[in-house]
């Protein structure tokens, strides 16, 4: 879905910029030295920007073909952003334990906020994706013709 890669890249950029660089709460990979953590941040940053730029190229292509619909693109972007954030919060933070959001005694507060926000973003994206599906587009077009 259009916007999905852009959403993954955007939330990856925000995560890496705010939590890794500005707040210095963690690195992408915290199970080794600080140098390895910084290298992992650089790789994560490069991959997130690759996803962002690829998403923008896809956006330019669909606009060129006159098939762009803002609500559908935003829905895809929110699905990508919320999906990645939820994956990060559950898989990377809790199952793989490659890093935590923040290294404090009561990390559960941060985990709950992180995952609830991810779920909200994902639900809004899913709503927009369903609302703008091809089937609904055909029904709306038929209704508007009457």
mmCIF file with all atom_site columns, C-alpha atoms in Angstrom:
data_model
loop_
_atom_site.group_PDB
_atom_site.id
_atom_site.type_symbol
_atom_site.label_atom_id
_atom_site.label_alt_id
_atom_site.label_comp_id
_atom_site.label_asym_id
_atom_site.label_entity_id
_atom_site.label_seq_id
_atom_site.pdbx_PDB_ins_code
_atom_site.Cartn_x
_atom_site.Cartn_y
_atom_site.Cartn_z
_atom_site.occupancy
_atom_site.B_iso_or_equiv
_atom_site.pdbx_formal_charge
_atom_site.auth_seq_id
_atom_site.auth_comp_id
_atom_site.auth_asym_id
_atom_site.auth_atom_id
_atom_site.pdbx_PDB_model_num
ATOM 1   C CA . UNK A 1 1   ? 0.000   0.000   0.000   1.00 0.00 ? 1   UNK A CA 1
ATOM 2   C CA . UNK A 1 2   ? 1.226   3.418   -0.941  1.00 0.00 ? 2   UNK A CA 1
ATOM 3   C CA . UNK A 1 3   ? 2.567   5.322   2.042   1.00 0.00 ? 3   UNK A CA 1
ATOM 4   C CA . UNK A 1 4   ? 3.523   2.191   4.010   1.00 0.00 ? 4   UNK A CA 1
ATOM 5   C CA . UNK A 1 5   ? 7.282   2.425   3.363   1.00 0.00 ? 5   UNK A CA 1
ATOM 6   C CA . UNK A 1 6   ? 7.236   6.152   3.974   1.00 0.00 ? 6   UNK A CA 1
ATOM 7   C CA . UNK A 1 7   ? 5.518   5.550   7.337   1.00 0.00 ? 7   UNK A CA 1
ATOM 8   C CA . UNK A 1 8   ? 8.121   2.972   8.375   1.00 0.00 ? 8   UNK A CA 1
ATOM 9   C CA . UNK A 1 9   ? 10.937  5.306   7.376   1.00 0.00 ? 9   UNK A CA 1
ATOM 10  C CA . UNK A 1 10  ? 9.370   8.332   9.039   1.00 0.00 ? 10  UNK A CA 1
ATOM 11  C CA . UNK A 1 11  ? 8.796   6.656   12.400  1.00 0.00 ? 11  UNK A CA 1
ATOM 12  C CA . UNK A 1 12  ? 12.269  5.106   12.197  1.00 0.00 ? 12  UNK A CA 1
ATOM 13  C CA . UNK A 1 13  ? 13.749  8.567   11.606  1.00 0.00 ? 13  UNK A CA 1
ATOM 14  C CA . UNK A 1 14  ? 11.773  10.063  14.502  1.00 0.00 ? 14  UNK A CA 1
ATOM 15  C CA . UNK A 1 15  ? 12.761  7.193   16.833  1.00 0.00 ? 15  UNK A CA 1
ATOM 16  C CA . UNK A 1 16  ? 16.422  7.381   15.881  1.00 0.00 ? 16  UNK A CA 1
ATOM 17  C CA . UNK A 1 17  ? 16.627  11.175  16.017  1.00 0.00 ? 17  UNK A CA 1
ATOM 18  C CA . UNK A 1 18  ? 14.700  11.757  19.247  1.00 0.00 ? 18  UNK A CA 1
ATOM 19  C CA . UNK A 1 19  ? 15.344  8.670   21.403  1.00 0.00 ? 19  UNK A CA 1
ATOM 20  C CA . UNK A 1 20  ? 18.786  7.648   20.117  1.00 0.00 ? 20  UNK A CA 1
ATOM 21  C CA . UNK A 1 21  ? 20.457  11.004  19.436  1.00 0.00 ? 21  UNK A CA 1
ATOM 22  C CA . UNK A 1 22  ? 18.695  13.794  21.339  1.00 0.00 ? 22  UNK A CA 1
ATOM 23  C CA . UNK A 1 23  ? 17.533  11.984  24.492  1.00 0.00 ? 23  UNK A CA 1
ATOM 24  C CA . UNK A 1 24  ? 20.295  9.314   24.327  1.00 0.00 ? 24  UNK A CA 1
ATOM 25  C CA . UNK A 1 25  ? 17.957  6.797   25.952  1.00 0.00 ? 25  UNK A CA 1
ATOM 26  C CA . UNK A 1 26  ? 19.246  3.850   23.956  1.00 0.00 ? 26  UNK A CA 1
ATOM 27  C CA . UNK A 1 27  ? 20.948  2.648   20.785  1.00 0.00 ? 27  UNK A CA 1
ATOM 28  C CA . UNK A 1 28  ? 19.453  0.324   18.210  1.00 0.00 ? 28  UNK A CA 1
ATOM 29  C CA . UNK A 1 29  ? 21.661  -2.468  19.593  1.00 0.00 ? 29  UNK A CA 1
ATOM 30  C CA . UNK A 1 30  ? 22.537  -2.086  23.277  1.00 0.00 ? 30  UNK A CA 1
ATOM 31  C CA . UNK A 1 31  ? 24.029  -5.507  24.028  1.00 0.00 ? 31  UNK A CA 1
ATOM 32  C CA . UNK A 1 32  ? 27.610  -4.493  23.249  1.00 0.00 ? 32  UNK A CA 1
ATOM 33  C CA . UNK A 1 33  ? 29.896  -1.481  23.420  1.00 0.00 ? 33  UNK A CA 1
ATOM 34  C CA . UNK A 1 34  ? 28.886  2.132   22.818  1.00 0.00 ? 34  UNK A CA 1
ATOM 35  C CA . UNK A 1 35  ? 30.794  2.037   19.510  1.00 0.00 ? 35  UNK A CA 1
ATOM 36  C CA . UNK A 1 36  ? 28.727  -0.925  18.308  1.00 0.00 ? 36  UNK A CA 1
ATOM 37  C CA . UNK A 1 37  ? 25.589  0.896   19.488  1.00 0.00 ? 37  UNK A CA 1
ATOM 38  C CA . UNK A 1 38  ? 26.520  3.961   17.438  1.00 0.00 ? 38  UNK A CA 1
ATOM 39  C CA . UNK A 1 39  ? 27.277  1.842   14.367  1.00 0.00 ? 39  UNK A CA 1
ATOM 40  C CA . UNK A 1 40  ? 23.921  0.092   14.743  1.00 0.00 ? 40  UNK A CA 1
ATOM 41  C CA . UNK A 1 41  ? 22.233  3.511   14.998  1.00 0.00 ? 41  UNK A CA 1
ATOM 42  C CA . UNK A 1 42  ? 23.915  4.563   11.754  1.00 0.00 ? 42  UNK A CA 1
ATOM 43  C CA . UNK A 1 43  ? 22.749  1.433   9.944   1.00 0.00 ? 43  UNK A CA 1
ATOM 44  C CA . UNK A 1 44  ? 19.223  1.849   11.341  1.00 0.00 ? 44  UNK A CA 1
ATOM 45  C CA . UNK A 1 45  ? 19.209  5.509   10.259  1.00 0.00 ? 45  UNK A CA 1
ATOM 46  C CA . UNK A 1 46  ? 20.371  4.618   6.734   1.00 0.00 ? 46  UNK A CA 1
ATOM 47  C CA . UNK A 1 47  ? 17.724  1.910   6.354   1.00 0.00 ? 47  UNK A CA 1
ATOM 48  C CA . UNK A 1 48  ? 14.963  4.174   7.643   1.00 0.00 ? 48  UNK A CA 1
ATOM 49  C CA . UNK A 1 49  ? 15.976  6.888   5.183   1.00 0.00 ? 49  UNK A CA 1
ATOM 50  C CA . UNK A 1 50  ? 16.090  4.335   2.364   1.00 0.00 ? 50  UNK A CA 1
ATOM 51  C CA . UNK A 1 51  ? 12.485  3.380   3.208   1.00 0.00 ? 51  UNK A CA 1
ATOM 52  C CA . UNK A 1 52  ? 11.476  7.047   3.381   1.00 0.00 ? 52  UNK A CA 1
ATOM 53  C CA . UNK A 1 53  ? 13.040  7.928   0.023   1.00 0.00 ? 53  UNK A CA 1
ATOM 54  C CA . UNK A 1 54  ? 11.629  4.790   -1.630  1.00 0.00 ? 54  UNK A CA 1
ATOM 55  C CA . UNK A 1 55  ? 8.195   5.738   -0.293  1.00 0.00 ? 55  UNK A CA 1
ATOM 56  C CA . UNK A 1 56  ? 8.563   9.229   -1.767  1.00 0.00 ? 56  UNK A CA 1
ATOM 57  C CA . UNK A 1 57  ? 9.577   7.796   -5.162  1.00 0.00 ? 57  UNK A CA 1
ATOM 58  C CA . UNK A 1 58  ? 6.469   5.603   -5.079  1.00 0.00 ? 58  UNK A CA 1
ATOM 59  C CA . UNK A 1 59  ? 4.412   8.668   -4.181  1.00 0.00 ? 59  UNK A CA 1
ATOM 60  C CA . UNK A 1 60  ? 5.883   10.618  -7.113  1.00 0.00 ? 60  UNK A CA 1
ATOM 61  C CA . UNK A 1 61  ? 5.117   7.720   -9.452  1.00 0.00 ? 61  UNK A CA 1
ATOM 62  C CA . UNK A 1 62  ? 1.492   7.437   -8.361  1.00 0.00 ? 62  UNK A CA 1
ATOM 63  C CA . UNK A 1 63  ? 1.058   11.218  -8.639  1.00 0.00 ? 63  UNK A CA 1
ATOM 64  C CA . UNK A 1 64  ? 2.504   11.084  -12.145 1.00 0.00 ? 64  UNK A CA 1
ATOM 65  C CA . UNK A 1 65  ? -0.063  8.436   -13.028 1.00 0.00 ? 65  UNK A CA 1
ATOM 66  C CA . UNK A 1 66  ? -2.828  10.642  -11.522 1.00 0.00 ? 66  UNK A CA 1
ATOM 67  C CA . UNK A 1 67  ? -3.756  7.965   -9.007  1.00 0.00 ? 67  UNK A CA 1
ATOM 68  C CA . UNK A 1 68  ? -2.898  9.816   -5.804  1.00 0.00 ? 68  UNK A CA 1
ATOM 69  C CA . UNK A 1 69  ? -5.495  9.941   -3.052  1.00 0.00 ? 69  UNK A CA 1
ATOM 70  C CA . UNK A 1 70  ? -4.358  11.715  0.120   1.00 0.00 ? 70  UNK A CA 1
ATOM 71  C CA . UNK A 1 71  ? -6.535  9.739   2.575   1.00 0.00 ? 71  UNK A CA 1
ATOM 72  C CA . UNK A 1 72  ? -5.321  6.426   1.163   1.00 0.00 ? 72  UNK A CA 1
ATOM 73  C CA . UNK A 1 73  ? -1.684  7.560   1.298   1.00 0.00 ? 73  UNK A CA 1
ATOM 74  C CA . UNK A 1 74  ? -2.044  8.793   4.894   1.00 0.00 ? 74  UNK A CA 1
ATOM 75  C CA . UNK A 1 75  ? -3.720  5.480   5.806   1.00 0.00 ? 75  UNK A CA 1
ATOM 76  C CA . UNK A 1 76  ? -0.765  3.545   4.369   1.00 0.00 ? 76  UNK A CA 1
ATOM 77  C CA . UNK A 1 77  ? 1.695   5.861   6.095   1.00 0.00 ? 77  UNK A CA 1
ATOM 78  C CA . UNK A 1 78  ? -0.020  5.372   9.469   1.00 0.00 ? 78  UNK A CA 1
ATOM 79  C CA . UNK A 1 79  ? -0.155  1.589   8.949   1.00 0.00 ? 79  UNK A CA 1
ATOM 80  C CA . UNK A 1 80  ? 3.597   1.579   8.302   1.00 0.00 ? 80  UNK A CA 1
ATOM 81  C CA . UNK A 1 81  ? 4.394   3.900   11.205  1.00 0.00 ? 81  UNK A CA 1
ATOM 82  C CA . UNK A 1 82  ? 2.140   2.180   13.738  1.00 0.00 ? 82  UNK A CA 1
ATOM 83  C CA . UNK A 1 83  ? 3.141   -1.285  12.565  1.00 0.00 ? 83  UNK A CA 1
ATOM 84  C CA . UNK A 1 84  ? 6.834   -0.537  12.868  1.00 0.00 ? 84  UNK A CA 1
ATOM 85  C CA . UNK A 1 85  ? 6.425   1.115   16.270  1.00 0.00 ? 85  UNK A CA 1
ATOM 86  C CA . UNK A 1 86  ? 4.416   -1.840  17.586  1.00 0.00 ? 86  UNK A CA 1
ATOM 87  C CA . UNK A 1 87  ? 6.977   -4.290  16.150  1.00 0.00 ? 87  UNK A CA 1
ATOM 88  C CA . UNK A 1 88  ? 9.745   -2.268  17.818  1.00 0.00 ? 88  UNK A CA 1
ATOM 89  C CA . UNK A 1 89  ? 7.943   -2.161  21.158  1.00 0.00 ? 89  UNK A CA 1
ATOM 90  C CA . UNK A 1 90  ? 7.000   -5.830  21.293  1.00 0.00 ? 90  UNK A CA 1
ATOM 91  C CA . UNK A 1 91  ? 9.598   -7.733  19.250  1.00 0.00 ? 91  UNK A CA 1
ATOM 92  C CA . UNK A 1 92  ? 12.761  -5.646  19.660  1.00 0.00 ? 92  UNK A CA 1
ATOM 93  C CA . UNK A 1 93  ? 12.148  -4.326  23.181  1.00 0.00 ? 93  UNK A CA 1
ATOM 94  C CA . UNK A 1 94  ? 10.539  -7.312  24.883  1.00 0.00 ? 94  UNK A CA 1
ATOM 95  C CA . UNK A 1 95  ? 11.177  -10.505 22.909  1.00 0.00 ? 95  UNK A CA 1
ATOM 96  C CA . UNK A 1 96  ? 14.634  -9.894  21.420  1.00 0.00 ? 96  UNK A CA 1
ATOM 97  C CA . UNK A 1 97  ? 15.700  -7.426  24.153  1.00 0.00 ? 97  UNK A CA 1
ATOM 98  C CA . UNK A 1 98  ? 18.155  -5.684  21.811  1.00 0.00 ? 98  UNK A CA 1
ATOM 99  C CA . UNK A 1 99  ? 17.314  -2.426  23.555  1.00 0.00 ? 99  UNK A CA 1
ATOM 100 C CA . UNK A 1 100 ? 14.730  -0.877  25.871  1.00 0.00 ? 100 UNK A CA 1
ATOM 101 C CA . UNK A 1 101 ? 12.983  2.438   25.405  1.00 0.00 ? 101 UNK A CA 1
ATOM 102 C CA . UNK A 1 102 ? 14.755  3.804   28.432  1.00 0.00 ? 102 UNK A CA 1
ATOM 103 C CA . UNK A 1 103 ? 16.863  2.183   31.106  1.00 0.00 ? 103 UNK A CA 1
ATOM 104 C CA . UNK A 1 104 ? 14.962  3.050   34.268  1.00 0.00 ? 104 UNK A CA 1
ATOM 105 C CA . UNK A 1 105 ? 13.471  1.004   37.106  1.00 0.00 ? 105 UNK A CA 1
ATOM 106 C CA . UNK A 1 106 ? 9.846   1.396   35.988  1.00 0.00 ? 106 UNK A CA 1
ATOM 107 C CA . UNK A 1 107 ? 10.243  0.861   32.227  1.00 0.00 ? 107 UNK A CA 1
ATOM 108 C CA . UNK A 1 108 ? 6.703   -0.553  31.976  1.00 0.00 ? 108 UNK A CA 1
ATOM 109 C CA . UNK A 1 109 ? 5.271   2.994   31.929  1.00 0.00 ? 109 UNK A CA 1
ATOM 110 C CA . UNK A 1 110 ? 7.364   3.792   28.843  1.00 0.00 ? 110 UNK A CA 1
ATOM 111 C CA . UNK A 1 111 ? 6.466   0.445   27.247  1.00 0.00 ? 111 UNK A CA 1
ATOM 112 C CA . UNK A 1 112 ? 2.736   0.954   27.743  1.00 0.00 ? 112 UNK A CA 1
ATOM 113 C CA . UNK A 1 113 ? 2.793   4.495   26.350  1.00 0.00 ? 113 UNK A CA 1
ATOM 114 C CA . UNK A 1 114 ? 4.947   3.393   23.373  1.00 0.00 ? 114 UNK A CA 1
ATOM 115 C CA . UNK A 1 115 ? 2.741   0.417   22.486  1.00 0.00 ? 115 UNK A CA 1
ATOM 116 C CA . UNK A 1 116 ? -0.596  2.156   23.092  1.00 0.00 ? 116 UNK A CA 1
ATOM 117 C CA . UNK A 1 117 ? 0.448   5.033   20.813  1.00 0.00 ? 117 UNK A CA 1
ATOM 118 C CA . UNK A 1 118 ? 1.547   2.474   18.226  1.00 0.00 ? 118 UNK A CA 1
ATOM 119 C CA . UNK A 1 119 ? -1.802  0.699   18.418  1.00 0.00 ? 119 UNK A CA 1
ATOM 120 C CA . UNK A 1 120 ? -3.720  3.985   18.064  1.00 0.00 ? 120 UNK A CA 1
ATOM 121 C CA . UNK A 1 121 ? -1.666  4.963   15.005  1.00 0.00 ? 121 UNK A CA 1
ATOM 122 C CA . UNK A 1 122 ? -2.164  1.476   13.551  1.00 0.00 ? 122 UNK A CA 1
ATOM 123 C CA . UNK A 1 123 ? -5.938  1.523   14.143  1.00 0.00 ? 123 UNK A CA 1
ATOM 124 C CA . UNK A 1 124 ? -6.318  4.944   12.500  1.00 0.00 ? 124 UNK A CA 1
ATOM 125 C CA . UNK A 1 125 ? -4.250  3.738   9.542   1.00 0.00 ? 125 UNK A CA 1
ATOM 126 C CA . UNK A 1 126 ? -6.329  0.567   9.273   1.00 0.00 ? 126 UNK A CA 1
ATOM 127 C CA . UNK A 1 127 ? -9.544  2.589   9.385   1.00 0.00 ? 127 UNK A CA 1
ATOM 128 C CA . UNK A 1 128 ? -8.337  4.851   6.561   1.00 0.00 ? 128 UNK A CA 1
ATOM 129 C CA . UNK A 1 129 ? -7.104  1.875   4.535   1.00 0.00 ? 129 UNK A CA 1
ATOM 130 C CA . UNK A 1 130 ? -10.452 0.106   4.829   1.00 0.00 ? 130 UNK A CA 1
ATOM 131 C CA . UNK A 1 131 ? -12.367 3.315   4.178   1.00 0.00 ? 131 UNK A CA 1
ATOM 132 C CA . UNK A 1 132 ? -10.408 3.925   0.980   1.00 0.00 ? 132 UNK A CA 1
ATOM 133 C CA . UNK A 1 133 ? -10.279 0.354   -0.298  1.00 0.00 ? 133 UNK A CA 1
ATOM 134 C CA . UNK A 1 134 ? -11.063 -0.266  -3.976  1.00 0.00 ? 134 UNK A CA 1
ATOM 135 C CA . UNK A 1 135 ? -14.370 -1.918  -3.086  1.00 0.00 ? 135 UNK A CA 1
ATOM 136 C CA . UNK A 1 136 ? -15.498 1.159   -1.132  1.00 0.00 ? 136 UNK A CA 1
ATOM 137 C CA . UNK A 1 137 ? -14.285 3.420   -3.927  1.00 0.00 ? 137 UNK A CA 1
ATOM 138 C CA . UNK A 1 138 ? -16.504 1.571   -6.414  1.00 0.00 ? 138 UNK A CA 1
ATOM 139 C CA . UNK A 1 139 ? -19.531 1.792   -4.075  1.00 0.00 ? 139 UNK A CA 1
ATOM 140 C CA . UNK A 1 140 ? -18.972 5.534   -3.559  1.00 0.00 ? 140 UNK A CA 1
ATOM 141 C CA . UNK A 1 141 ? -18.587 6.118   -7.303  1.00 0.00 ? 141 UNK A CA 1
ATOM 142 C CA . UNK A 1 142 ? -21.817 4.218   -8.007  1.00 0.00 ? 142 UNK A CA 1
ATOM 143 C CA . UNK A 1 143 ? -23.642 6.124   -5.255  1.00 0.00 ? 143 UNK A CA 1
ATOM 144 C CA . UNK A 1 144 ? -22.406 9.472   -6.583  1.00 0.00 ? 144 UNK A CA 1
ATOM 145 C CA . UNK A 1 145 ? -23.609 8.638   -10.099 1.00 0.00 ? 145 UNK A CA 1
ATOM 146 C CA . UNK A 1 146 ? -27.241 8.349   -8.952  1.00 0.00 ? 146 UNK A CA 1
#
